[in-house]
Amino acid sequence: AQSVAQPEDQVKVAEGNPLTVKCTYSVSGNPYLFWYVQYPNRGLQFLLKYITGDNLVKGSYGFEAEFNKSQTSFHLKKPSALVSDSALYFCAVRRSYGNNRLAFGKGNQVVVIP
Amino acid sequence: KAGVTQTPRYLIKTRGQQVTLSCSPISGHRSVSWYQQTPGQGLQFLFEYFSETQRNKGNFPGRFSGRQFSNSRSEMNVSTLELGDSALYLCASSNDLNRGSTGELFFGEGSRLTVL
């Protein structure tokens, strides 16, 4: 079974500073990895994905993530955080074959302080 | 292209009632998945449908059921509602082949169910 761990409940960062949200995963075979963001009372919005290829993946709104197979990690990063980045962030993993079932982490609340 | 549409957005029910939630996927998407989101349990997979067939099912009791129609629209039903069923129910669609895809899931805005 696949699973995701997001070890921190909340990530606080000052506006303009780098933002990192951590994620480790467990899955049989090659992983397909995703980051989603959720604003209050809204659905999940796709940010980026890793399927294969370059370990550094660039996504929407200036976000990027680095896939590290040996550490089974897929940390989300943004060089300079904005107040509007304050939201709930979810890491998700699925197997590379079969169905589309995603396993989500518990989510990280990101707070960007003006 | 229109996104994933879920109806109703908000609803209130009482214990013992049943509820049906509807999801219209993005045009051309044949895979539809449902997730339950609660503060305590986070996002939990309910089931996935592909071409009117349930392809995978999460660990929920039989009170939770779903179906998919020939136009890929999907419904989920919860019977004999319990207080713990209060949650945001999210539907997601994917541009899929019949053996999975590399694509991301596109989520709707959700249906927020409150059980009193």
PDB file of C-alpha atoms in Angstrom:
ATOM      1  CA  ALA A   1       0.000   0.000   0.000  1.00  0.00           C
ATOM      2  CA  GLN A   2       1.175   3.508  -0.704  1.00  0.00           C
ATOM      3  CA  SER A   3       1.521   6.180   1.962  1.00  0.00           C
ATOM      4  CA  VAL A   4       2.798   9.710   2.451  1.00  0.00           C
ATOM      5  CA  ALA A   5       4.233  11.449   5.495  1.00  0.00           C
ATOM      6  CA  GLN A   6       4.219  15.205   5.904  1.00  0.00           C
ATOM      7  CA  PRO A   7       5.978  15.583   9.245  1.00  0.00           C
ATOM      8  CA  GLU A   8       5.134  19.187  10.070  1.00  0.00           C
ATOM      9  CA  ASP A   9       1.642  20.434  10.849  1.00  0.00           C
ATOM     10  CA  GLN A  10       2.415  24.041  10.099  1.00  0.00           C
ATOM     11  CA  VAL A  11       5.143  25.860   8.230  1.00  0.00           C
ATOM     12  CA  LYS A  12       5.633  29.536   9.010  1.00  0.00           C
ATOM     13  CA  VAL A  13       7.814  31.742   6.878  1.00  0.00           C
ATOM     14  CA  ALA A  14       8.270  35.466   6.353  1.00  0.00           C
ATOM     15  CA  GLU A  15       7.249  36.910   3.010  1.00  0.00           C
ATOM     16  CA  GLY A  16      10.178  36.923   0.611  1.00  0.00           C
ATOM     17  CA  ASN A  17      11.951  34.061   2.365  1.00  0.00           C
ATOM     18  CA  PRO A  18      12.345  30.556   0.903  1.00  0.00           C
ATOM     19  CA  LEU A  19       9.555  28.118   1.581  1.00  0.00           C
ATOM     20  CA  THR A  20      10.009  24.361   1.982  1.00  0.00           C
ATOM     21  CA  VAL A  21       7.288  21.821   2.673  1.00  0.00           C
ATOM     22  CA  LYS A  22       8.531  18.310   3.377  1.00  0.00           C
ATOM     23  CA  CYS A  23       7.160  15.039   2.074  1.00  0.00           C
ATOM     24  CA  THR A  24       8.331  11.430   2.225  1.00  0.00           C
ATOM     25  CA  TYR A  25       6.545   8.545   0.587  1.00  0.00           C
ATOM     26  CA  SER A  26       6.243   4.787   0.440  1.00  0.00           C
ATOM     27  CA  VAL A  27       5.012   2.875  -2.606  1.00  0.00           C
ATOM     28  CA  SER A  28       5.789  -0.359  -4.397  1.00  0.00           C
ATOM     29  CA  GLY A  29       7.525   0.167  -7.690  1.00  0.00           C
ATOM     30  CA  ASN A  30       8.142   3.516  -9.276  1.00  0.00           C
ATOM     31  CA  PRO A  31       6.237   6.393  -7.701  1.00  0.00           C
ATOM     32  CA  TYR A  32       4.099   9.014  -9.328  1.00  0.00           C
ATOM     33  CA  LEU A  33       4.229  12.023  -7.001  1.00  0.00           C
ATOM     34  CA  PHE A  34       2.032  15.099  -6.815  1.00  0.00           C
ATOM     35  CA  TRP A  35       1.609  18.307  -4.872  1.00  0.00           C
ATOM     36  CA  TYR A  36      -1.759  19.962  -4.451  1.00  0.00           C
ATOM     37  CA  VAL A  37      -2.821  23.177  -2.714  1.00  0.00           C
ATOM     38  CA  GLN A  38      -6.158  23.866  -1.058  1.00  0.00           C
ATOM     39  CA  TYR A  39      -7.585  27.245  -0.136  1.00  0.00           C
ATOM     40  CA  PRO A  40     -10.396  27.510   2.448  1.00  0.00           C
ATOM     41  CA  ASN A  41     -13.672  25.924   1.344  1.00  0.00           C
ATOM     42  CA  ARG A  42     -12.237  25.024  -2.042  1.00  0.00           C
ATOM     43  CA  GLY A  43     -11.187  21.864  -3.819  1.00  0.00           C
ATOM     44  CA  LEU A  44      -7.619  20.755  -4.429  1.00  0.00           C
ATOM     45  CA  GLN A  45      -5.599  22.569  -7.046  1.00  0.00           C
ATOM     46  CA  PHE A  46      -2.774  20.791  -8.854  1.00  0.00           C
ATOM     47  CA  LEU A  47       0.703  22.333  -8.487  1.00  0.00           C
ATOM     48  CA  LEU A  48       3.164  19.867  -9.995  1.00  0.00           C
ATOM     49  CA  LYS A  49       4.014  16.225 -10.526  1.00  0.00           C
ATOM     50  CA  TYR A  50       6.944  13.885 -10.862  1.00  0.00           C
ATOM     51  CA  ILE A  51       6.535  10.943 -13.198  1.00  0.00           C
ATOM     52  CA  THR A  52       9.989  10.289 -14.575  1.00  0.00           C
ATOM     53  CA  GLY A  53      13.040  12.158 -15.801  1.00  0.00           C
ATOM     54  CA  ASP A  54      14.635  15.190 -14.215  1.00  0.00           C
ATOM     55  CA  ASN A  55      14.542  15.067 -10.426  1.00  0.00           C
ATOM     56  CA  LEU A  56      13.759  18.786 -10.208  1.00  0.00           C
ATOM     57  CA  VAL A  57      10.223  19.498 -11.269  1.00  0.00           C
ATOM     58  CA  LYS A  58       8.862  22.972 -11.894  1.00  0.00           C
ATOM     59  CA  GLY A  59       5.199  23.749 -11.451  1.00  0.00           C
ATOM     60  CA  SER A  60       2.633  26.500 -11.129  1.00  0.00           C
ATOM     61  CA  TYR A  61       3.059  29.827  -9.294  1.00  0.00           C
ATOM     62  CA  GLY A  62       6.842  29.506  -8.985  1.00  0.00           C
ATOM     63  CA  PHE A  63       6.777  26.240  -7.041  1.00  0.00           C
ATOM     64  CA  GLU A  64       9.216  23.422  -7.643  1.00  0.00           C
ATOM     65  CA  ALA A  65       9.900  20.069  -6.050  1.00  0.00           C
ATOM     66  CA  GLU A  66      12.871  17.775  -5.878  1.00  0.00           C
ATOM     67  CA  PHE A  67      12.506  14.026  -6.163  1.00  0.00           C
ATOM     68  CA  ASN A  68      15.062  12.043  -4.165  1.00  0.00           C
ATOM     69  CA  LYS A  69      14.737   8.320  -4.701  1.00  0.00           C
ATOM     70  CA  SER A  70      17.288   7.239  -2.090  1.00  0.00           C
ATOM     71  CA  GLN A  71      15.565   9.288   0.603  1.00  0.00           C
ATOM     72  CA  THR A  72      12.054   8.616  -0.779  1.00  0.00           C
ATOM     73  CA  SER A  73      11.343  12.310  -0.538  1.00  0.00           C
ATOM     74  CA  PHE A  74       9.576  14.881  -2.677  1.00  0.00           C
ATOM     75  CA  HIS A  75       9.940  18.248  -0.949  1.00  0.00           C
ATOM     76  CA  LEU A  76       8.086  21.276  -2.264  1.00  0.00           C
ATOM     77  CA  LYS A  77       9.993  24.546  -2.525  1.00  0.00           C
ATOM     78  CA  LYS A  78       9.518  28.147  -3.486  1.00  0.00           C
ATOM     79  CA  PRO A  79      12.457  30.569  -3.539  1.00  0.00           C
ATOM     80  CA  SER A  80      10.472  33.591  -2.356  1.00  0.00           C
ATOM     81  CA  ALA A  81       7.162  33.111  -0.542  1.00  0.00           C
ATOM     82  CA  LEU A  82       4.158  35.401  -0.974  1.00  0.00           C
ATOM     83  CA  VAL A  83       1.380  36.095   1.517  1.00  0.00           C
ATOM     84  CA  SER A  84      -1.014  34.626  -1.056  1.00  0.00           C
ATOM     85  CA  ASP A  85       0.822  31.276  -0.754  1.00  0.00           C
ATOM     86  CA  SER A  86      -0.777  30.811   2.666  1.00  0.00           C
ATOM     87  CA  ALA A  87      -2.874  27.664   2.247  1.00  0.00           C
ATOM     88  CA  LEU A  88      -3.008  23.934   2.935  1.00  0.00           C
ATOM     89  CA  TYR A  89      -0.552  21.836   0.923  1.00  0.00           C
ATOM     90  CA  PHE A  90      -0.911  18.132   0.224  1.00  0.00           C
ATOM     91  CA  CYS A  91       1.633  15.679  -1.075  1.00  0.00           C
ATOM     92  CA  ALA A  92       0.266  12.565  -2.793  1.00  0.00           C
ATOM     93  CA  VAL A  93       1.630   9.351  -4.268  1.00  0.00           C
ATOM     94  CA  ARG A  94       0.289   6.592  -6.463  1.00  0.00           C
ATOM     95  CA  ARG A  95       1.666   3.541  -8.186  1.00  0.00           C
ATOM     96  CA  SER A  96       2.859   3.875 -11.759  1.00  0.00           C
ATOM     97  CA  TYR A  97       0.385   1.257 -12.988  1.00  0.00           C
ATOM     98  CA  GLY A  98      -3.176   0.152 -12.467  1.00  0.00           C
ATOM     99  CA  ASN A  99      -5.597   2.740 -11.176  1.00  0.00           C
ATOM    100  CA  ASN A 100      -5.522   6.398 -10.198  1.00  0.00           C
ATOM    101  CA  ARG A 101      -5.821   5.875  -6.441  1.00  0.00           C
ATOM    102  CA  LEU A 102      -3.870   8.576  -4.639  1.00  0.00           C
ATOM    103  CA  ALA A 103      -2.603   8.349  -1.080  1.00  0.00           C
ATOM    104  CA  PHE A 104      -2.418  11.788   0.492  1.00  0.00           C
ATOM    105  CA  GLY A 105      -0.394  13.114   3.365  1.00  0.00           C
ATOM    106  CA  LYS A 106      -2.199  14.856   6.214  1.00  0.00           C
ATOM    107  CA  GLY A 107      -1.392  18.247   4.751  1.00  0.00           C
ATOM    108  CA  ASN A 108       0.733  21.167   5.866  1.00  0.00           C
ATOM    109  CA  GLN A 109      -0.701  24.543   6.730  1.00  0.00           C
ATOM    110  CA  VAL A 110       1.617  27.151   5.281  1.00  0.00           C
ATOM    111  CA  VAL A 111       1.485  30.597   6.864  1.00  0.00           C
ATOM    112  CA  VAL A 112       3.382  33.392   5.150  1.00  0.00           C
ATOM    113  CA  ILE A 113       3.841  36.370   7.432  1.00  0.00           C
ATOM    114  CA  PRO A 114       3.842  39.837   5.822  1.00  0.00           C
TER     115      PRO A 114
ATOM    116  CA  LYS B   1     -12.779  23.618 -20.949  1.00  0.00           C
ATOM    117  CA  ALA B   2     -15.135  23.451 -17.998  1.00  0.00           C
ATOM    118  CA  GLY B   3     -13.711  21.967 -14.833  1.00  0.00           C
ATOM    119  CA  VAL B   4     -15.078  19.257 -12.586  1.00  0.00           C
ATOM    120  CA  THR B   5     -18.545  20.218 -11.376  1.00  0.00           C
ATOM    121  CA  GLN B   6     -19.993  18.947  -8.127  1.00  0.00           C
ATOM    122  CA  THR B   7     -23.527  19.448  -6.876  1.00  0.00           C
ATOM    123  CA  PRO B   8     -24.788  20.366  -4.421  1.00  0.00           C
ATOM    124  CA  ARG B   9     -22.037  22.475  -2.857  1.00  0.00           C
ATOM    125  CA  TYR B  10     -23.574  22.453   0.595  1.00  0.00           C
ATOM    126  CA  LEU B  11     -26.195  20.305   2.213  1.00  0.00           C
ATOM    127  CA  ILE B  12     -27.504  19.513   5.655  1.00  0.00           C
ATOM    128  CA  LYS B  13     -29.048  16.176   6.562  1.00  0.00           C
ATOM    129  CA  THR B  14     -30.119  14.449   9.733  1.00  0.00           C
ATOM    130  CA  ARG B  15     -28.966  11.110  11.059  1.00  0.00           C
ATOM    131  CA  GLY B  16     -30.552   8.147   9.329  1.00  0.00           C
ATOM    132  CA  GLN B  17     -31.247   9.980   6.093  1.00  0.00           C
ATOM    133  CA  GLN B  18     -29.503   9.266   2.838  1.00  0.00           C
ATOM    134  CA  VAL B  19     -27.766  11.603   0.435  1.00  0.00           C
ATOM    135  CA  THR B  20     -26.743  11.552  -3.221  1.00  0.00           C
ATOM    136  CA  LEU B  21     -23.906  13.687  -4.526  1.00  0.00           C
ATOM    137  CA  SER B  22     -23.258  14.332  -8.180  1.00  0.00           C
ATOM    138  CA  CYS B  23     -20.078  14.886 -10.160  1.00  0.00           C
ATOM    139  CA  SER B  24     -19.592  15.886 -13.788  1.00  0.00           C
ATOM    140  CA  PRO B  25     -16.006  15.297 -14.922  1.00  0.00           C
ATOM    141  CA  ILE B  26     -14.033  17.312 -17.397  1.00  0.00           C
ATOM    142  CA  SER B  27     -15.193  16.555 -20.913  1.00  0.00           C
ATOM    143  CA  GLY B  28     -13.364  13.516 -22.270  1.00  0.00           C
ATOM    144  CA  HIS B  29     -12.257  12.222 -18.880  1.00  0.00           C
ATOM    145  CA  ARG B  30     -13.411   8.682 -18.197  1.00  0.00           C
ATOM    146  CA  SER B  31     -11.930   8.170 -14.741  1.00  0.00           C
ATOM    147  CA  VAL B  32     -13.786   9.614 -11.757  1.00  0.00           C
ATOM    148  CA  SER B  33     -12.618   9.248  -8.172  1.00  0.00           C
ATOM    149  CA  TRP B  34     -14.217  10.237  -4.892  1.00  0.00           C
ATOM    150  CA  TYR B  35     -12.470  11.289  -1.695  1.00  0.00           C
ATOM    151  CA  GLN B  36     -13.706  12.171   1.761  1.00  0.00           C
ATOM    152  CA  GLN B  37     -11.966  14.992   3.608  1.00  0.00           C
ATOM    153  CA  THR B  38     -12.329  15.474   7.358  1.00  0.00           C
ATOM    154  CA  PRO B  39     -10.169  17.387   9.860  1.00  0.00           C
ATOM    155  CA  GLY B  40      -9.411  14.214  11.777  1.00  0.00           C
ATOM    156  CA  GLN B  41      -8.778  11.695   9.012  1.00  0.00           C
ATOM    157  CA  GLY B  42      -7.607  13.965   6.227  1.00  0.00           C
ATOM    158  CA  LEU B  43      -8.195  12.884   2.634  1.00  0.00           C
ATOM    159  CA  GLN B  44      -9.391   9.329   2.277  1.00  0.00           C
ATOM    160  CA  PHE B  45     -10.063   7.475  -0.950  1.00  0.00           C
ATOM    161  CA  LEU B  46     -13.617   6.228  -1.416  1.00  0.00           C
ATOM    162  CA  PHE B  47     -13.711   4.701  -4.895  1.00  0.00           C
ATOM    163  CA  GLU B  48     -12.748   5.143  -8.512  1.00  0.00           C
ATOM    164  CA  TYR B  49     -14.829   4.500 -11.598  1.00  0.00           C
ATOM    165  CA  PHE B  50     -13.640   4.039 -15.127  1.00  0.00           C
ATOM    166  CA  SER B  51     -15.995   3.466 -18.046  1.00  0.00           C
ATOM    167  CA  GLU B  52     -18.918   2.719 -15.695  1.00  0.00           C
ATOM    168  CA  THR B  53     -16.948   0.094 -13.751  1.00  0.00           C
ATOM    169  CA  GLN B  54     -15.660   0.440 -10.228  1.00  0.00           C
ATOM    170  CA  ARG B  55     -11.927   0.021 -10.567  1.00  0.00           C
ATOM    171  CA  ASN B  56     -10.890   0.436  -6.961  1.00  0.00           C
ATOM    172  CA  LYS B  57     -12.540   0.845  -3.589  1.00  0.00           C
ATOM    173  CA  GLY B  58     -11.329   2.318  -0.341  1.00  0.00           C
ATOM    174  CA  ASN B  59     -11.960   1.077   3.167  1.00  0.00           C
ATOM    175  CA  PHE B  60     -15.430   2.465   3.797  1.00  0.00           C
ATOM    176  CA  PRO B  61     -18.570   0.650   4.939  1.00  0.00           C
ATOM    177  CA  GLY B  62     -21.175  -0.534   2.462  1.00  0.00           C
ATOM    178  CA  ARG B  63     -23.335   2.509   3.256  1.00  0.00           C
ATOM    179  CA  PHE B  64     -21.083   4.352   0.826  1.00  0.00           C
ATOM    180  CA  SER B  65     -21.756   3.488  -2.781  1.00  0.00           C
ATOM    181  CA  GLY B  66     -21.255   5.010  -6.161  1.00  0.00           C
ATOM    182  CA  ARG B  67     -21.887   4.606  -9.817  1.00  0.00           C
ATOM    183  CA  GLN B  68     -20.853   6.047 -13.135  1.00  0.00           C
ATOM    184  CA  PHE B  69     -23.022   6.661 -16.145  1.00  0.00           C
ATOM    185  CA  SER B  70     -22.246   6.222 -19.823  1.00  0.00           C
ATOM    186  CA  ASN B  71     -21.478   9.952 -20.146  1.00  0.00           C
ATOM    187  CA  SER B  72     -18.871   9.559 -17.342  1.00  0.00           C
ATOM    188  CA  ARG B  73     -20.920  11.536 -14.837  1.00  0.00           C
ATOM    189  CA  SER B  74     -20.794   9.948 -11.417  1.00  0.00           C
ATOM    190  CA  GLU B  75     -22.886   9.877  -8.291  1.00  0.00           C
ATOM    191  CA  MET B  76     -22.120   8.718  -4.822  1.00  0.00           C
ATOM    192  CA  ASN B  77     -24.679   7.772  -2.242  1.00  0.00           C
ATOM    193  CA  VAL B  78     -24.449   7.525   1.512  1.00  0.00           C
ATOM    194  CA  SER B  79     -27.291   5.739   3.253  1.00  0.00           C
ATOM    195  CA  THR B  80     -28.255   5.784   6.920  1.00  0.00           C
ATOM    196  CA  LEU B  81     -26.188   8.872   7.620  1.00  0.00           C
ATOM    197  CA  GLU B  82     -24.145   9.108  10.804  1.00  0.00           C
ATOM    198  CA  LEU B  83     -22.715  12.191  12.489  1.00  0.00           C
ATOM    199  CA  GLY B  84     -19.236  11.061  11.466  1.00  0.00           C
ATOM    200  CA  ASP B  85     -20.171  11.288   7.798  1.00  0.00           C
ATOM    201  CA  SER B  86     -20.005  15.070   8.021  1.00  0.00           C
ATOM    202  CA  ALA B  87     -17.212  15.951   5.633  1.00  0.00           C
ATOM    203  CA  LEU B  88     -16.172  17.579   2.406  1.00  0.00           C
ATOM    204  CA  TYR B  89     -16.666  15.072  -0.411  1.00  0.00           C
ATOM    205  CA  LEU B  90     -14.361  15.686  -3.327  1.00  0.00           C
ATOM    206  CA  CYS B  91     -14.697  14.333  -6.816  1.00  0.00           C
ATOM    207  CA  ALA B  92     -11.768  14.196  -9.216  1.00  0.00           C
ATOM    208  CA  SER B  93     -11.453  13.261 -12.864  1.00  0.00           C
ATOM    209  CA  SER B  94      -8.502  12.136 -14.924  1.00  0.00           C
ATOM    210  CA  ASN B  95      -7.639  11.888 -18.598  1.00  0.00           C
ATOM    211  CA  ASP B  96      -6.980   8.207 -18.407  1.00  0.00           C
ATOM    212  CA  LEU B  97      -6.222   5.142 -20.432  1.00  0.00           C
ATOM    213  CA  ASN B  98      -7.657   1.853 -19.280  1.00  0.00           C
ATOM    214  CA  ARG B  99      -4.522   0.968 -17.355  1.00  0.00           C
ATOM    215  CA  GLY B 100      -3.953   4.205 -15.514  1.00  0.00           C
ATOM    216  CA  SER B 101      -2.247   7.336 -16.680  1.00  0.00           C
ATOM    217  CA  THR B 102       0.563   9.677 -15.821  1.00  0.00           C
ATOM    218  CA  GLY B 103      -1.882  12.494 -15.450  1.00  0.00           C
ATOM    219  CA  GLU B 104      -2.879  14.382 -12.384  1.00  0.00           C
ATOM    220  CA  LEU B 105      -6.359  14.358 -10.917  1.00  0.00           C
ATOM    221  CA  PHE B 106      -8.493  17.439 -11.433  1.00  0.00           C
ATOM    222  CA  PHE B 107     -10.668  18.130  -8.423  1.00  0.00           C
ATOM    223  CA  GLY B 108     -14.029  19.769  -8.098  1.00  0.00           C
ATOM    224  CA  GLU B 109     -14.893  22.288  -5.395  1.00  0.00           C
ATOM    225  CA  GLY B 110     -16.499  19.598  -3.267  1.00  0.00           C
ATOM    226  CA  SER B 111     -19.821  18.966  -1.603  1.00  0.00           C
ATOM    227  CA  ARG B 112     -19.850  19.879   2.064  1.00  0.00           C
ATOM    228  CA  LEU B 113     -22.180  17.558   3.951  1.00  0.00           C
ATOM    229  CA  THR B 114     -23.283  18.328   7.491  1.00  0.00           C
ATOM    230  CA  VAL B 115     -25.128  15.616   9.391  1.00  0.00           C
ATOM    231  CA  LEU B 116     -27.132  16.770  12.408  1.00  0.00           C
TER     232      LEU B 116
END
